[in-house]
């Protein structure tokens, strides 16, 4: 018998070039097999003739592995491709039987499992998290009466009124087709060309250009069902509703320069934030509420509740809280769960129903269709993440990737008399559409009641605090500044004049285009609405640093007492301290306690944190004085309006950074962080902003 040559992996292991044999001494690892269950003897080397000879087509083990790999990707979502998900539960505060018979809203003791996926819209799967964009906020409730998908956004209105325009909107915002750029950006000609020709987009544009377009965290983001839905109780009484999600931590945003810098420093900023919070046991929580109103009330509103470019001001209809959602578990596998989850607004349960909103009606078609293309089979509901957690039975059969083995033998049809166990419909407990009377001519038209495109855009702008208004001006100035076509810019300036002359004038000034706005004639003259405080994030922001991150820029020899007191103070507020040191290896405090930094200076710019403290050991500031990253760290923290605390030892660095002074730049005395925390609770030092940038 020929002597077997020594396996190459046995040799390479010794010289550290990979190809280890993975023989664990404890024998805990599972036996590796092919997809057919055949034990694999060698997962490192392809079958060849001799050690340096040609490879054999016969190597079915290698071919199976490579073939599977070649087919690993499925088409990414055409919109909302970049997203991140988590598991959790929903629990109602009390029974809402008066409003709806939906099973998951009946018993306060009952927790309904949920899966949530947050997303950006325009960018592809590998794009970055902090793009200026709408965020998806899609929730799948695995209820006892079937899966209910509330597929919403973080903005309560939409760009268009009719689903027919959706492909155009998305074509316009996606990378331009000849050059395939820009990625994940609306700041380019085709997007602004399209929206400048669509007055109905103006309200939504105000929201996307505002702070809402660059959220601080998925944990600090509101969500909205957007469309008007119906809720129906057991007696058949129907009310109209609008859905709202409110984050327990409050709604916060980045500022533009920060978002741009984060996209380079940590493209995964939002997913990392969600993942780490859940891993740390700090479970994000959101309150679900509805605005409830009757059709009669709706008729009196000065907008049409079927128009998805309009919101119902909370001053008109306040929120009724229904319950809370807690996200308490990360996925085990991103692809199997987050990528394969298939949301469809048509996944409905008894007690909730659709309205005639034309955008919603179009969506009821689109999502099922898109899942067929993405997941490749009408059996996508069998994937574990999509499968209902209640019993499911019908007579749909076969198709690609059928995972089930139906036990009904002969009778896969009904009615049948051969098999009494076949699933049958139930008129009493089954889903019954609300019997809304409908009549009319067939036509392709837009209701006249949808024609006022400026009043609510103006209402939104007017309802913002001063910094929020500044950011809308800044957002528009930046995006239109990137547009090359002059006619598009002039047209947009014309729309802005109709929304608010102050807004229009400021953007024109920032573009260097004063007096160049087109004169546009609105279909309906905008009304002068009262501001709605509920629309402003900062007017209702909690004074809190819960869920936020304090960065401590420090060195070896940091005072043990200082570090301990800061960690304690942060914990008491529900915040987290991230230690940033010059290098990533462990450092010792002045008492010899070992601290492993969360990150190292060059890899963790201050843009990644909510507020910062600079506290090198007494004799270590020199380390920072020669580091551009340290100087930028301080300058950016100041430029991003953050609260900065520093110890006396850090003074030379603060000086060198040349930042200004205000109540947000604090020299820390000893271990008392009370003033630092009070200032940090303001989120940012807004009054610093006008002194730093014109837009
Ligand atoms: Fe979507 N949308 N959409 N959309 N949408 C999709 O479905 C569509 C709209 C929203 O995390 C797609 O599975 C049409 C409004 C979210 O998996 C697709 C119209 C709102 C997500 C689709 C709209 C949304 C999607 C792409 C105009 C807020 C991500 C992949 C009528 C209320 C869900 C997919 C996830 C995804 C179609 C407008 C929210 C193509 C035709 C309005 C959160 O089916």
PDB file of C-alpha atoms and ligand atoms in Angstrom, residues 76-81 83-84 116-121 134-138 150-155 157-160 162-167 169 224-227 229 308 338-339 341-345 358-371 374, ligand 1:
ATOM      1  CA  UNK A  76     -31.620  42.697  -1.422  1.00  0.00           C
ATOM      2  CA  UNK A  77     -34.790  44.659  -0.783  1.00  0.00           C
ATOM      3  CA  UNK A  78     -35.372  47.171  -3.570  1.00  0.00           C
ATOM      4  CA  UNK A  79     -35.964  49.767  -0.854  1.00  0.00           C
ATOM      5  CA  UNK A  80     -35.077  49.505   2.855  1.00  0.00           C
ATOM      6  CA  UNK A  81     -32.193  47.182   1.911  1.00  0.00           C
ATOM      7  CA  UNK A  83     -31.747  47.264   8.087  1.00  0.00           C
ATOM      8  CA  UNK A  84     -31.313  45.780  11.507  1.00  0.00           C
ATOM      9  CA  UNK A 116     -38.778  44.611  14.612  1.00  0.00           C
ATOM     10  CA  UNK A 117     -36.668  45.699  11.673  1.00  0.00           C
ATOM     11  CA  UNK A 118     -35.375  49.274  11.420  1.00  0.00           C
ATOM     12  CA  UNK A 119     -33.928  50.428   8.112  1.00  0.00           C
ATOM     13  CA  UNK A 120     -32.837  53.238   5.845  1.00  0.00           C
ATOM     14  CA  UNK A 121     -34.661  53.502   2.517  1.00  0.00           C
ATOM     15  CA  UNK A 134     -36.380  58.138   6.198  1.00  0.00           C
ATOM     16  CA  UNK A 135     -36.083  55.200   8.620  1.00  0.00           C
ATOM     17  CA  UNK A 136     -38.288  52.127   8.349  1.00  0.00           C
ATOM     18  CA  UNK A 137     -39.928  50.982  11.594  1.00  0.00           C
ATOM     19  CA  UNK A 138     -41.507  47.625  10.775  1.00  0.00           C
ATOM     20  CA  UNK A 150     -47.331  47.261  11.225  1.00  0.00           C
ATOM     21  CA  UNK A 151     -44.896  48.386   8.525  1.00  0.00           C
ATOM     22  CA  UNK A 152     -44.225  52.011   9.377  1.00  0.00           C
ATOM     23  CA  UNK A 153     -41.618  54.749   9.124  1.00  0.00           C
ATOM     24  CA  UNK A 154     -40.064  57.243  11.554  1.00  0.00           C
ATOM     25  CA  UNK A 155     -41.900  60.051   9.745  1.00  0.00           C
ATOM     26  CA  UNK A 157     -46.305  61.259   6.256  1.00  0.00           C
ATOM     27  CA  UNK A 158     -45.056  60.148   2.847  1.00  0.00           C
ATOM     28  CA  UNK A 159     -43.683  61.701  -0.352  1.00  0.00           C
ATOM     29  CA  UNK A 160     -46.500  60.681  -2.667  1.00  0.00           C
ATOM     30  CA  UNK A 162     -50.654  57.301  -5.012  1.00  0.00           C
ATOM     31  CA  UNK A 163     -48.730  54.006  -5.139  1.00  0.00           C
ATOM     32  CA  UNK A 164     -48.443  54.444  -8.907  1.00  0.00           C
ATOM     33  CA  UNK A 165     -45.704  57.049  -8.269  1.00  0.00           C
ATOM     34  CA  UNK A 166     -43.566  54.865  -5.967  1.00  0.00           C
ATOM     35  CA  UNK A 167     -41.271  53.391  -8.658  1.00  0.00           C
ATOM     36  CA  UNK A 169     -39.826  58.267  -6.480  1.00  0.00           C
ATOM     37  CA  UNK A 224     -45.703  55.959  12.634  1.00  0.00           C
ATOM     38  CA  UNK A 225     -48.159  53.783  10.750  1.00  0.00           C
ATOM     39  CA  UNK A 226     -48.542  56.745   8.332  1.00  0.00           C
ATOM     40  CA  UNK A 227     -51.879  55.708   6.805  1.00  0.00           C
ATOM     41  CA  UNK A 229     -56.368  52.455   9.524  1.00  0.00           C
ATOM     42  CA  UNK A 308     -50.823  60.001   3.316  1.00  0.00           C
ATOM     43  CA  UNK A 338     -33.292  40.053   9.661  1.00  0.00           C
ATOM     44  CA  UNK A 339     -32.643  39.434   5.982  1.00  0.00           C
ATOM     45  CA  UNK A 341     -38.083  38.537   7.462  1.00  0.00           C
ATOM     46  CA  UNK A 342     -40.917  39.374   5.106  1.00  0.00           C
ATOM     47  CA  UNK A 343     -43.169  42.229   6.150  1.00  0.00           C
ATOM     48  CA  UNK A 344     -46.467  42.820   4.347  1.00  0.00           C
ATOM     49  CA  UNK A 345     -48.982  45.506   5.339  1.00  0.00           C
ATOM     50  CA  UNK A 358     -54.497  54.936  -2.185  1.00  0.00           C
ATOM     51  CA  UNK A 359     -50.899  54.517  -1.069  1.00  0.00           C
ATOM     52  CA  UNK A 360     -51.852  51.847   1.442  1.00  0.00           C
ATOM     53  CA  UNK A 361     -54.000  50.036  -1.097  1.00  0.00           C
ATOM     54  CA  UNK A 362     -51.028  49.889  -3.493  1.00  0.00           C
ATOM     55  CA  UNK A 363     -48.773  48.594  -0.732  1.00  0.00           C
ATOM     56  CA  UNK A 364     -51.197  45.756  -0.088  1.00  0.00           C
ATOM     57  CA  UNK A 365     -50.201  44.445  -3.506  1.00  0.00           C
ATOM     58  CA  UNK A 366     -46.503  45.323  -3.522  1.00  0.00           C
ATOM     59  CA  UNK A 367     -45.128  43.569  -0.472  1.00  0.00           C
ATOM     60  CA  UNK A 368     -46.335  40.063  -1.227  1.00  0.00           C
ATOM     61  CA  UNK A 369     -45.091  40.489  -4.766  1.00  0.00           C
ATOM     62  CA  UNK A 370     -41.673  41.667  -3.595  1.00  0.00           C
ATOM     63  CA  UNK A 371     -41.314  38.719  -1.189  1.00  0.00           C
ATOM     64  CA  UNK A 374     -36.721  38.183  -2.918  1.00  0.00           C
TER      65      UNK A 374
HETATM   66 FE1  LIG B   1     -42.596  50.239   1.555  1.00  0.00          FE
HETATM   67  N1  LIG B   1     -41.807  48.702   0.496  1.00  0.00           N
HETATM   68  N2  LIG B   1     -43.620  50.826  -0.092  1.00  0.00           N
HETATM   69  N3  LIG B   1     -43.305  51.891   2.539  1.00  0.00           N
HETATM   70  N4  LIG B   1     -41.593  49.715   3.179  1.00  0.00           N
HETATM   71  C1  LIG B   1     -40.926  47.810   0.964  1.00  0.00           C
HETATM   72  O1  LIG B   1     -41.044  45.502   0.657  1.00  0.00           O
HETATM   73  C2  LIG B   1     -43.813  50.085  -1.190  1.00  0.00           C
HETATM   74  C3  LIG B   1     -44.150  52.829   2.043  1.00  0.00           C
HETATM   75  C4  LIG B   1     -41.676  50.275   4.419  1.00  0.00           C
HETATM   76  O2  LIG B   1     -37.840  46.010   7.134  1.00  0.00           O
HETATM   77  C5  LIG B   1     -40.671  46.690   0.002  1.00  0.00           C
HETATM   78  O3  LIG B   1     -40.087  43.719   1.667  1.00  0.00           O
HETATM   79  C6  LIG B   1     -44.728  50.735  -2.091  1.00  0.00           C
HETATM   80  C7  LIG B   1     -44.708  53.632   3.104  1.00  0.00           C
HETATM   81  C8  LIG B   1     -40.765  49.620   5.315  1.00  0.00           C
HETATM   82  O4  LIG B   1     -38.334  44.530   5.609  1.00  0.00           O
HETATM   83  C9  LIG B   1     -41.614  46.998  -1.156  1.00  0.00           C
HETATM   84  C10 LIG B   1     -45.054  51.915  -1.480  1.00  0.00           C
HETATM   85  C11 LIG B   1     -44.158  53.144   4.247  1.00  0.00           C
HETATM   86  C12 LIG B   1     -40.141  48.629   4.544  1.00  0.00           C
HETATM   87  C13 LIG B   1     -42.264  48.271  -0.705  1.00  0.00           C
HETATM   88  C14 LIG B   1     -44.355  51.958  -0.227  1.00  0.00           C
HETATM   89  C15 LIG B   1     -43.281  52.067   3.882  1.00  0.00           C
HETATM   90  C16 LIG B   1     -40.686  48.717   3.219  1.00  0.00           C
HETATM   91  C17 LIG B   1     -39.253  46.448  -0.370  1.00  0.00           C
HETATM   92  C18 LIG B   1     -45.947  53.015  -2.013  1.00  0.00           C
HETATM   93  C19 LIG B   1     -44.371  53.643   5.688  1.00  0.00           C
HETATM   94  C20 LIG B   1     -39.064  47.672   5.000  1.00  0.00           C
HETATM   95  C21 LIG B   1     -38.837  45.178   0.331  1.00  0.00           C
HETATM   96  C22 LIG B   1     -47.289  52.598  -2.132  1.00  0.00           C
HETATM   97  C23 LIG B   1     -45.728  53.527   6.130  1.00  0.00           C
HETATM   98  C24 LIG B   1     -39.628  46.473   5.691  1.00  0.00           C
HETATM   99  C25 LIG B   1     -40.009  44.701   0.973  1.00  0.00           C
HETATM  100  C26 LIG B   1     -38.512  45.593   6.185  1.00  0.00           C
HETATM  101  C27 LIG B   1     -40.337  47.850   2.178  1.00  0.00           C
HETATM  102  C28 LIG B   1     -43.200  48.872  -1.444  1.00  0.00           C
HETATM  103  C29 LIG B   1     -44.419  53.074   0.648  1.00  0.00           C
HETATM  104  C30 LIG B   1     -42.525  51.351   4.863  1.00  0.00           C
HETATM  105  C31 LIG B   1     -40.990  47.088  -2.525  1.00  0.00           C
HETATM  106  C32 LIG B   1     -45.185  50.220  -3.440  1.00  0.00           C
HETATM  107  C33 LIG B   1     -45.719  54.766   2.956  1.00  0.00           C
HETATM  108  C34 LIG B   1     -40.542  49.933   6.769  1.00  0.00           C
HETATM  109  O5  LIG B   1     -42.581  45.995  -1.293  1.00  0.00           O
END
